[in-house]
Coordinates of C-alpha atoms and ligand atoms in Angstrom, one line a residue:
X1 CA 29.2 -84.2 194.1
X2 CA 26.9 -85.5 196.9
X3 CA 27.7 -86.6 200.4
X4 CA 27.6 -90.4 201.0
X5 CA 26.6 -91.8 204.3
X6 CA 28.4 -95.1 203.6
X7 CA 31.6 -95.6 201.7
X8 CA 34.1 -98.5 201.0
X9 CA 37.7 -97.8 200.1
X10 CA 39.0 -100.7 198.1
X11 CA 42.6 -102.2 198.1
X12 CA 44.5 -99.2 199.6
X13 CA 47.8 -99.5 201.1
X14 CA 46.4 -98.8 204.6
X15 CA 48.8 -97.2 207.4
X16 CA 47.8 -99.3 210.5
X17 CA 48.4 -98.0 214.0
X18 CA 51.4 -100.5 214.3
X19 CA 53.2 -98.3 211.6
X20 CA 52.8 -101.0 208.9
X21 CA 51.4 -100.5 205.4
X22 CA 49.0 -103.4 204.5
X23 CA 46.6 -103.6 201.5
X24 CA 43.1 -103.9 202.4
X25 CA 39.5 -102.5 202.3
X26 CA 37.9 -100.0 204.7
X27 CA 34.2 -99.7 205.4
X28 CA 32.9 -96.4 206.6
X29 CA 29.4 -95.9 208.0
X30 CA 27.9 -92.8 209.5
X31 CA 31.3 -91.0 209.7
X32 CA 33.1 -93.8 211.4
X33 CA 35.5 -96.5 210.4
X34 CA 33.4 -99.7 210.7
X35 CA 35.7 -102.4 209.6
X36 CA 39.0 -103.1 208.0
X37 CA 40.0 -106.3 206.2
X38 CA 42.1 -107.6 203.4
X39 CA 39.0 -108.1 201.4
X40 CA 35.4 -107.2 202.4
X41 CA 32.6 -109.1 200.8
X42 CA 30.7 -107.6 197.8
X43 CA 28.1 -105.9 197.9
X44 CA 28.3 -104.4 201.5
X45 CA 25.4 -102.4 201.5
X46 CA 23.3 -101.0 198.4
X47 CA 23.9 -97.4 199.2
X48 CA 27.6 -97.8 199.7
X49 CA 29.9 -95.8 197.3
X50 CA 33.2 -97.6 196.4
X51 CA 36.4 -95.9 195.8
X52 CA 39.1 -98.0 194.0
X53 CA 42.3 -97.0 195.9
X54 CA 44.7 -99.5 194.0
X55 CA 48.1 -98.1 194.1
X56 CA 47.3 -95.3 196.6
X57 CA 48.2 -95.0 200.3
X58 CA 45.6 -94.3 202.9
X59 CA 46.6 -92.2 205.9
X60 CA 44.8 -90.6 208.8
X61 CA 43.8 -87.1 207.8
X62 CA 46.2 -84.4 208.6
X63 CA 45.5 -82.3 211.8
X64 CA 47.2 -79.0 211.4
X65 CA 47.6 -77.6 214.8
X66 CA 48.5 -74.0 214.0
X67 CA 46.8 -71.9 211.4
X68 CA 45.8 -68.3 211.1
X69 CA 42.6 -68.2 208.9
X70 CA 41.9 -64.5 209.2
X71 CA 38.2 -64.7 209.8
X72 CA 36.6 -62.6 211.1
X73 CA 38.1 -59.2 210.2
X74 CA 40.9 -59.7 207.8
X75 CA 39.0 -61.7 205.1
X76 CA 40.8 -59.9 202.2
X77 CA 43.6 -62.3 203.1
X78 CA 41.7 -65.6 203.7
X79 CA 38.3 -66.7 205.1
X80 CA 37.2 -70.0 206.6
X81 CA 35.6 -71.0 203.3
X82 CA 38.7 -70.6 201.1
X83 CA 41.0 -71.8 204.1
X84 CA 39.0 -74.9 204.5
X85 CA 39.0 -75.6 200.7
X86 CA 42.8 -75.3 200.8
X87 CA 42.9 -77.7 203.8
X88 CA 40.8 -80.3 201.7
X89 CA 43.3 -80.0 198.9
X90 CA 46.1 -80.5 201.2
X91 CA 44.8 -83.6 203.0
X92 CA 44.1 -81.5 206.1
X93 CA 40.9 -82.8 207.7
X94 CA 41.1 -80.8 211.0
X95 CA 42.7 -77.5 212.0
X96 CA 43.5 -75.6 215.2
X97 CA 43.2 -71.8 214.6
X98 CA 44.9 -68.9 216.2
X99 CA 43.2 -65.9 218.1
X100 CA 44.7 -63.0 216.2
X101 CA 41.7 -62.3 214.1
X102 CA 39.6 -59.0 214.4
X103 CA 38.2 -58.9 217.0
X104 CA 40.7 -60.9 218.7
X105 CA 39.4 -64.4 220.2
X106 CA 39.6 -63.6 223.8
X107 CA 36.2 -64.1 225.0
X108 CA 33.4 -66.8 224.9
X109 CA 31.4 -64.5 222.6
X110 CA 34.2 -64.1 220.0
X111 CA 34.9 -67.9 220.2
X112 CA 31.2 -68.7 219.6
X113 CA 31.2 -66.3 216.7
X114 CA 34.1 -68.2 215.1
X115 CA 32.4 -71.6 215.8
X116 CA 29.2 -70.3 214.2
X117 CA 31.0 -69.1 211.0
X118 CA 33.0 -72.3 210.9
X119 CA 29.8 -74.5 211.0
X120 CA 28.5 -72.7 208.0
X121 CA 31.6 -72.4 205.8
X122 CA 34.1 -75.1 206.8
X123 CA 34.3 -78.4 204.7
X124 CA 36.8 -79.8 207.3
X125 CA 36.8 -80.0 211.2
X126 CA 37.7 -76.9 213.2
X127 CA 39.0 -76.0 216.6
X128 CA 40.1 -72.7 218.1
X129 CA 42.6 -71.3 220.6
X130 CA 41.7 -68.5 223.1
X131 CA 44.1 -65.7 223.4
X132 CA 45.8 -64.5 226.5
X133 CA 45.9 -60.8 227.2
X134 CA 47.3 -58.7 230.1
X135 CA 43.6 -58.3 231.3
X136 CA 43.5 -62.0 232.3
X137 CA 39.8 -62.4 231.5
X138 CA 38.1 -65.2 233.3
X139 CA 37.2 -66.5 229.8
X140 CA 40.8 -67.7 229.3
X141 CA 40.1 -70.5 231.7
X142 CA 36.4 -71.0 231.1
X143 CA 35.7 -70.6 227.5
X144 CA 34.8 -73.7 225.7
X145 CA 35.4 -75.7 223.5
X146 CA 39.1 -74.4 223.1
X147 CA 42.2 -76.5 222.4
X148 CA 44.3 -74.3 224.5
X149 CA 45.4 -70.9 225.6
X150 CA 47.7 -69.1 223.0
X151 CA 50.3 -66.7 224.3
X152 CA 52.2 -64.4 222.1
X153 CA 55.5 -63.7 224.0
X154 CA 56.8 -61.8 221.2
X155 CA 56.1 -60.8 217.5
X156 CA 52.6 -59.5 218.2
X157 CA 51.6 -55.9 218.7
X158 CA 48.4 -55.0 220.4
X159 CA 46.5 -56.7 223.4
X160 CA 47.6 -60.3 222.5
X161 CA 51.3 -59.5 223.6
X162 CA 52.1 -60.9 227.0
X163 CA 55.8 -60.6 227.4
X164 CA 56.3 -59.7 231.1
X165 CA 57.3 -62.4 233.3
X166 CA 55.0 -61.6 236.4
X167 CA 52.0 -61.7 234.0
X168 CA 53.2 -64.8 232.4
X169 CA 53.7 -66.3 235.7
X170 CA 50.0 -65.6 236.7
X171 CA 48.7 -67.2 233.6
X172 CA 50.8 -70.3 234.1
X173 CA 49.8 -70.6 237.7
X174 CA 46.1 -70.6 237.0
X175 CA 44.1 -73.6 235.6
X176 CA 45.3 -76.6 233.8
X177 CA 44.6 -76.2 230.2
X178 CA 47.4 -76.5 227.6
X179 CA 49.4 -73.2 227.1
X180 CA 50.9 -72.8 223.5
X181 CA 53.6 -70.1 223.1
X182 CA 54.9 -68.1 220.4
X183 CA 58.3 -67.9 221.9
X184 CA 60.3 -64.8 220.9
X185 CA 61.7 -62.2 223.4
X186 CA 59.9 -59.0 222.4
X187 CA 62.2 -56.7 224.2
X188 CA 65.2 -58.1 222.4
X189 CA 63.5 -57.8 219.1
X190 CA 62.6 -54.1 219.9
X191 CA 66.2 -53.3 220.6
X192 CA 67.4 -55.0 217.5
X193 CA 64.8 -53.3 215.3
X194 CA 66.2 -49.9 216.5
X195 CA 69.8 -51.1 215.9
X196 CA 69.1 -52.3 212.2
X197 CA 66.6 -49.6 211.4
X198 CA 67.0 -48.4 207.9
X199 CA 67.9 -51.7 206.3
X200 CA 65.3 -52.8 203.8
X201 CA 66.9 -56.2 202.8
X202 CA 64.3 -58.6 204.1
X203 CA 67.3 -61.0 205.1
X204 CA 67.8 -58.8 208.0
X205 CA 64.6 -60.1 209.5
X206 CA 66.4 -63.3 210.6
X207 CA 69.0 -61.1 212.4
X208 CA 66.6 -58.8 214.0
X209 CA 64.5 -61.6 215.5
X210 CA 67.6 -63.9 215.9
X211 CA 68.1 -67.3 217.5
X212 CA 68.8 -65.7 220.8
X213 CA 65.3 -64.0 220.9
X214 CA 63.6 -67.3 220.3
X215 CA 65.8 -69.2 222.9
X216 CA 65.4 -66.7 225.6
X217 CA 61.5 -66.9 225.4
X218 CA 61.5 -70.7 225.2
X219 CA 63.7 -70.8 228.3
X220 CA 61.3 -68.5 230.2
X221 CA 58.2 -70.6 229.2
X222 CA 60.0 -73.8 230.2
X223 CA 60.9 -72.3 233.5
X224 CA 57.4 -71.4 234.3
X225 CA 56.0 -74.7 233.0
X226 CA 58.4 -76.5 235.3
X227 CA 57.4 -74.3 238.2
X228 CA 53.8 -75.2 237.9
X229 CA 54.1 -78.5 236.1
X230 CA 51.8 -76.9 233.5
X231 CA 51.1 -78.4 230.1
X232 CA 53.2 -76.3 227.7
X233 CA 53.5 -76.5 223.8
X234 CA 56.3 -74.6 222.0
X235 CA 54.8 -73.5 218.6
X236 CA 56.9 -73.5 215.6
X237 CA 60.2 -74.1 217.1
X238 CA 63.0 -72.7 214.8
X239 CA 66.5 -72.8 216.1
X240 CA 69.2 -75.4 216.9
X241 CA 69.5 -73.9 220.4
X242 CA 66.0 -74.6 221.3
X243 CA 65.9 -78.1 220.1
X244 CA 69.1 -78.8 221.9
X245 CA 67.5 -77.3 225.1
X246 CA 64.5 -79.6 224.7
X247 CA 66.7 -82.6 224.0
X248 CA 68.4 -82.2 227.6
X249 CA 65.4 -80.8 229.4
X250 CA 62.0 -81.6 228.3
X251 CA 59.5 -82.6 231.0
X252 CA 56.8 -85.2 230.1
X253 CA 54.1 -82.5 230.0
X254 CA 55.9 -80.3 227.3
X255 CA 55.5 -80.8 223.6
X256 CA 57.1 -78.9 220.7
X257 CA 56.3 -78.6 217.0
X258 CA 58.2 -77.5 213.8
X259 CA 56.9 -76.2 210.4
X260 CA 57.9 -77.7 207.1
X261 CA 59.3 -74.3 206.2
X262 CA 61.7 -74.3 209.1
X263 CA 62.9 -77.7 208.1
X264 CA 63.1 -77.2 204.4
X265 CA 63.7 -73.4 203.8
X266 CA 66.4 -71.3 205.3
X267 CA 67.9 -67.8 205.0
X268 CA 68.9 -68.4 201.3
X269 CA 65.2 -68.2 200.5
X270 CA 65.3 -64.3 200.8
X271 CA 67.5 -64.2 197.8
X272 CA 65.0 -66.1 195.6
X273 CA 61.6 -65.2 197.0
X274 CA 62.3 -62.0 199.0
X275 CA 59.7 -61.0 201.6
X276 CA 57.5 -64.1 200.7
X277 CA 60.2 -65.8 202.9
X278 CA 59.5 -63.4 205.8
X279 CA 57.7 -65.1 208.7
X280 CA 57.9 -65.2 212.5
X281 CA 59.9 -66.8 213.9
X282 CA 62.1 -66.2 210.9
X283 CA 63.7 -68.7 208.6
X284 CA 67.2 -69.7 210.1
X285 CA 70.3 -71.3 208.8
X286 CA 70.9 -74.7 207.1
X287 CA 72.5 -75.8 210.3
X288 CA 69.3 -75.1 212.2
X289 CA 67.4 -77.0 209.5
X290 CA 69.7 -80.0 210.1
X291 CA 69.4 -80.0 213.9
X292 CA 65.6 -79.5 213.8
X293 CA 65.3 -82.5 211.5
X294 CA 67.4 -84.6 213.8
X295 CA 65.3 -83.5 216.7
X296 CA 62.1 -84.4 214.9
X297 CA 63.5 -87.8 214.0
X298 CA 64.6 -88.5 217.6
X299 CA 61.2 -87.5 219.1
X300 CA 62.4 -84.3 220.8
X301 CA 60.0 -82.4 218.5
X302 CA 56.5 -84.0 218.6
X303 CA 54.7 -82.9 215.6
X304 CA 54.3 -80.6 212.6
X305 CA 52.2 -77.4 212.0
X306 CA 52.1 -75.1 209.2
X307 CA 51.5 -71.7 210.8
X308 CA 49.5 -71.0 207.7
X309 CA 49.6 -67.2 207.8
X310 CA 48.3 -65.8 204.5
X311 CA 48.9 -62.2 203.3
X312 CA 48.2 -60.7 199.9
X313 CA 50.8 -60.5 197.2
X314 CA 50.3 -56.7 197.4
X315 CA 50.9 -56.6 201.1
X316 CA 54.0 -58.9 200.7
X317 CA 55.3 -56.5 198.0
X318 CA 55.7 -53.6 200.4
X319 CA 59.3 -52.7 201.3
X320 CA 60.8 -54.4 204.3
X321 CA 60.0 -53.9 207.3
X322 CA 56.4 -52.9 206.2
X323 CA 55.9 -56.1 204.5
X324 CA 53.9 -58.5 206.8
X325 CA 55.4 -61.8 208.2
X326 CA 53.7 -65.0 207.4
X327 CA 53.3 -67.6 204.6
X328 CA 50.5 -70.0 203.6
X329 CA 51.0 -73.9 204.2
X330 CA 48.0 -76.1 204.4
X331 CA 47.9 -77.0 200.8
X332 CA 51.6 -78.2 200.6
X333 CA 52.6 -79.6 204.0
X334 CA 51.6 -83.2 203.6
X335 CA 53.1 -83.5 200.0
X336 CA 56.3 -81.7 201.2
X337 CA 56.7 -84.2 204.0
X338 CA 55.8 -87.2 201.9
X339 CA 58.4 -86.1 199.4
X340 CA 60.9 -86.2 202.1
X341 CA 59.7 -89.7 203.0
X342 CA 60.0 -90.8 199.3
X343 CA 63.5 -89.4 199.3
X344 CA 64.4 -91.7 202.3
X345 CA 64.6 -88.9 204.9
X346 CA 61.9 -90.5 207.1
X347 CA 59.2 -92.9 206.8
X348 CA 55.5 -92.5 205.7
X349 CA 54.6 -93.8 209.2
X350 CA 56.6 -91.0 210.9
X351 CA 55.0 -88.4 208.6
X352 CA 51.5 -89.7 209.6
X353 CA 52.6 -89.7 213.3
X354 CA 53.9 -86.1 213.2
X355 CA 51.0 -84.8 211.2
X356 CA 48.0 -86.5 212.8
X357 CA 48.5 -89.2 215.6
X358 CA 50.8 -87.2 217.8
X359 CA 48.7 -84.0 217.4
X360 CA 45.5 -85.8 218.4
X361 CA 47.3 -87.1 221.5
X362 CA 48.9 -83.8 222.6
X363 CA 45.5 -81.8 222.1
X364 CA 43.5 -84.8 223.5
X365 CA 41.2 -85.0 220.5
X366 CA 39.3 -88.2 220.9
X367 CA 38.8 -90.8 218.1
X368 CA 41.2 -89.0 215.6
X369 CA 44.6 -89.7 214.3
X370 CA 44.5 -93.4 213.5
X371 CA 42.9 -95.7 211.0
X372 CA 41.1 -98.2 213.2
X373 CA 37.4 -99.5 213.8
X374 CA 35.6 -96.9 215.9
X375 CA 37.8 -93.9 214.8
X376 CA 36.2 -90.9 212.8
X377 CA 36.7 -91.5 209.2
X378 CA 39.0 -88.5 208.5
X379 CA 41.3 -90.0 205.9
X380 CA 43.5 -89.0 203.0
X381 CA 44.4 -91.2 200.0
X382 CA 47.8 -90.0 198.6
X383 CA 49.7 -90.9 195.5
X384 CA 53.4 -91.5 196.0
X385 CA 53.9 -92.8 192.4
X386 CA 53.9 -89.5 190.6
X387 CA 55.4 -86.1 191.1
X388 CA 53.8 -82.7 190.4
X389 CA 55.0 -79.1 190.8
X390 CA 53.5 -76.6 193.2
X391 CA 52.0 -74.0 190.9
X392 CA 50.4 -70.7 191.8
X393 CA 47.5 -71.2 189.6
X394 CA 46.4 -74.3 191.5
X395 CA 46.5 -72.6 194.9
X396 CA 43.0 -72.4 196.7
X397 CA 44.1 -70.3 199.6
X398 CA 42.8 -66.7 198.9
X399 CA 46.3 -65.3 199.1
X400 CA 47.1 -67.1 195.8
X401 CA 50.8 -68.0 196.3
X402 CA 53.1 -70.5 198.0
X403 CA 56.8 -70.2 199.1
X404 CA 57.3 -73.6 197.5
X405 CA 56.3 -72.6 194.0
X406 CA 58.3 -74.7 191.4
X407 CA 59.1 -77.4 193.8
X408 CA 58.3 -81.0 192.5
X409 CA 56.4 -82.9 195.0
X410 CA 55.0 -86.4 195.5
X411 CA 52.3 -87.6 197.9
X412 CA 49.6 -85.1 196.9
X413 CA 46.1 -85.8 198.2
X414 CA 44.0 -87.7 195.7
X415 CA 40.9 -88.0 197.9
X416 CA 40.3 -86.4 201.2
X417 CA 37.5 -87.7 203.5
X418 CA 36.1 -85.8 206.5
X419 CA 33.7 -87.6 208.8
X420 CA 33.0 -90.1 206.0
X421 CA 32.2 -87.5 203.4
X422 CA 34.4 -87.1 200.4
X423 CA 35.4 -83.4 200.5
X424 CA 38.2 -83.5 197.7
X425 CA 38.5 -85.8 194.7
X426 CA 39.8 -85.4 191.2
X427 CA 41.1 -81.9 191.9
X428 CA 37.7 -80.6 193.2
X429 CA 36.3 -79.7 196.5
X430 CA 32.9 -81.0 197.4
X431 CA 30.8 -77.8 198.5
X432 CA 28.2 -79.9 200.2
X433 CA 30.5 -81.4 202.7
X434 CA 30.5 -80.0 206.2
X435 CA 33.2 -80.2 209.0
X436 CA 32.5 -80.4 212.7
X437 CA 33.7 -78.6 215.8
X438 CA 36.5 -80.7 217.4
X439 CA 36.3 -81.8 221.1
X440 CA 39.0 -81.7 223.5
X441 CA 39.2 -84.1 226.4
X442 CA 40.2 -82.6 229.6
Ligands
LIG1 O1 54.7 -65.1 210.4 C1 53.9 -65.0 211.2 N1 52.6 -64.5 211.0 N2 54.0 -65.9 212.4 C2 52.9 -65.8 213.3 O2 53.0 -66.5 214.3 C3 51.6 -65.2 212.9 C4 51.5 -64.6 211.8 C5 50.3 -64.0 211.1 O3 49.3 -64.1 211.8 O4 50.5 -63.3 210.1

């Protein structure tokens, strides 16, 4: 596969910014959407490549705002090359990656290293968080480009854990960039780990790191955000209690996200897939699934992230609690959500908003998240006419498994386009494609 500088997509059902699907052609030049019309004249340009998209839906490419891609330092689980291939297959055209790599991303130098690696390896666009530590390095406020500050209030050992209120208060009080929190109360988790020590059934994970642990941390983050009117994002919200809190008390400068697994899986998954279902924050009850869904439909929860956190099958095969928490997600998230749309639980336009438009808005990523002239040509053509199962042998993530294996899904990406380049087509990734570093407006 080569990289084309101009491209025409013919007769796709285009999702327009007004939320309507209308059939038309899209012309792309130099990485940008040039024009959109019911029929563009032929031939447009001798060098144009044409894609016949009859019967397919064209959506803005997915922006996954929470992934853990493991490079540098943990490349036996995943690296930026395999992770970005997995993104391309999943229709994910941009990602925001977390700082718990080795070394931790807490300085300009470690950020620059990631950016450089990504520029060589990623076939999709990339952005990175900077991690907060108790040291309160000046880089936390100064390093660039970053999409925000990540605080692990719980579920993290080592220097990235910041769980004491005076320290958190200090971080919230300084600067103005977005703060994204992993909200679990570490002290409560510590006590409950002792209380439940010796139990090896992974289902105990959801009781140790219980709903109360998540709620208490979210309450604290919300309190500090209100004190300083500081932009706050609650990562992977998992409980009914947090959703209800946000329904009644969510300032305009606060956003929240949910993962497909917290919507679609619950504690019954431990019986079928054991430690593969173990993640932080843990899977919850069917009641939590239901309340989170309603909060998403009502706009209380703003968008969707996968928290793609791959571990090898060997690591996952260790007995609980030695088994690591986390599951992959970038390859299946769009198809999972579009399957929900196909089944009438939400609309295709809502899925595109939750997985692209609303993310670009919250993280202030210019020119992304919509199909309109002048926007970057980050696009995905999906097929909602056929169903195909999630199969282990198809997984491109280095970890080589999915918690959704065997699920029959529709809405799989047929063609993924990043900056006007076709990066995924006919089941294959184009190794010549390159992503770009994302920009974040202040
Ligand atoms: O389950 C999880 N695993 N949750 C996180 O937030 C991070 C993570 C990881 O990096 O493995």
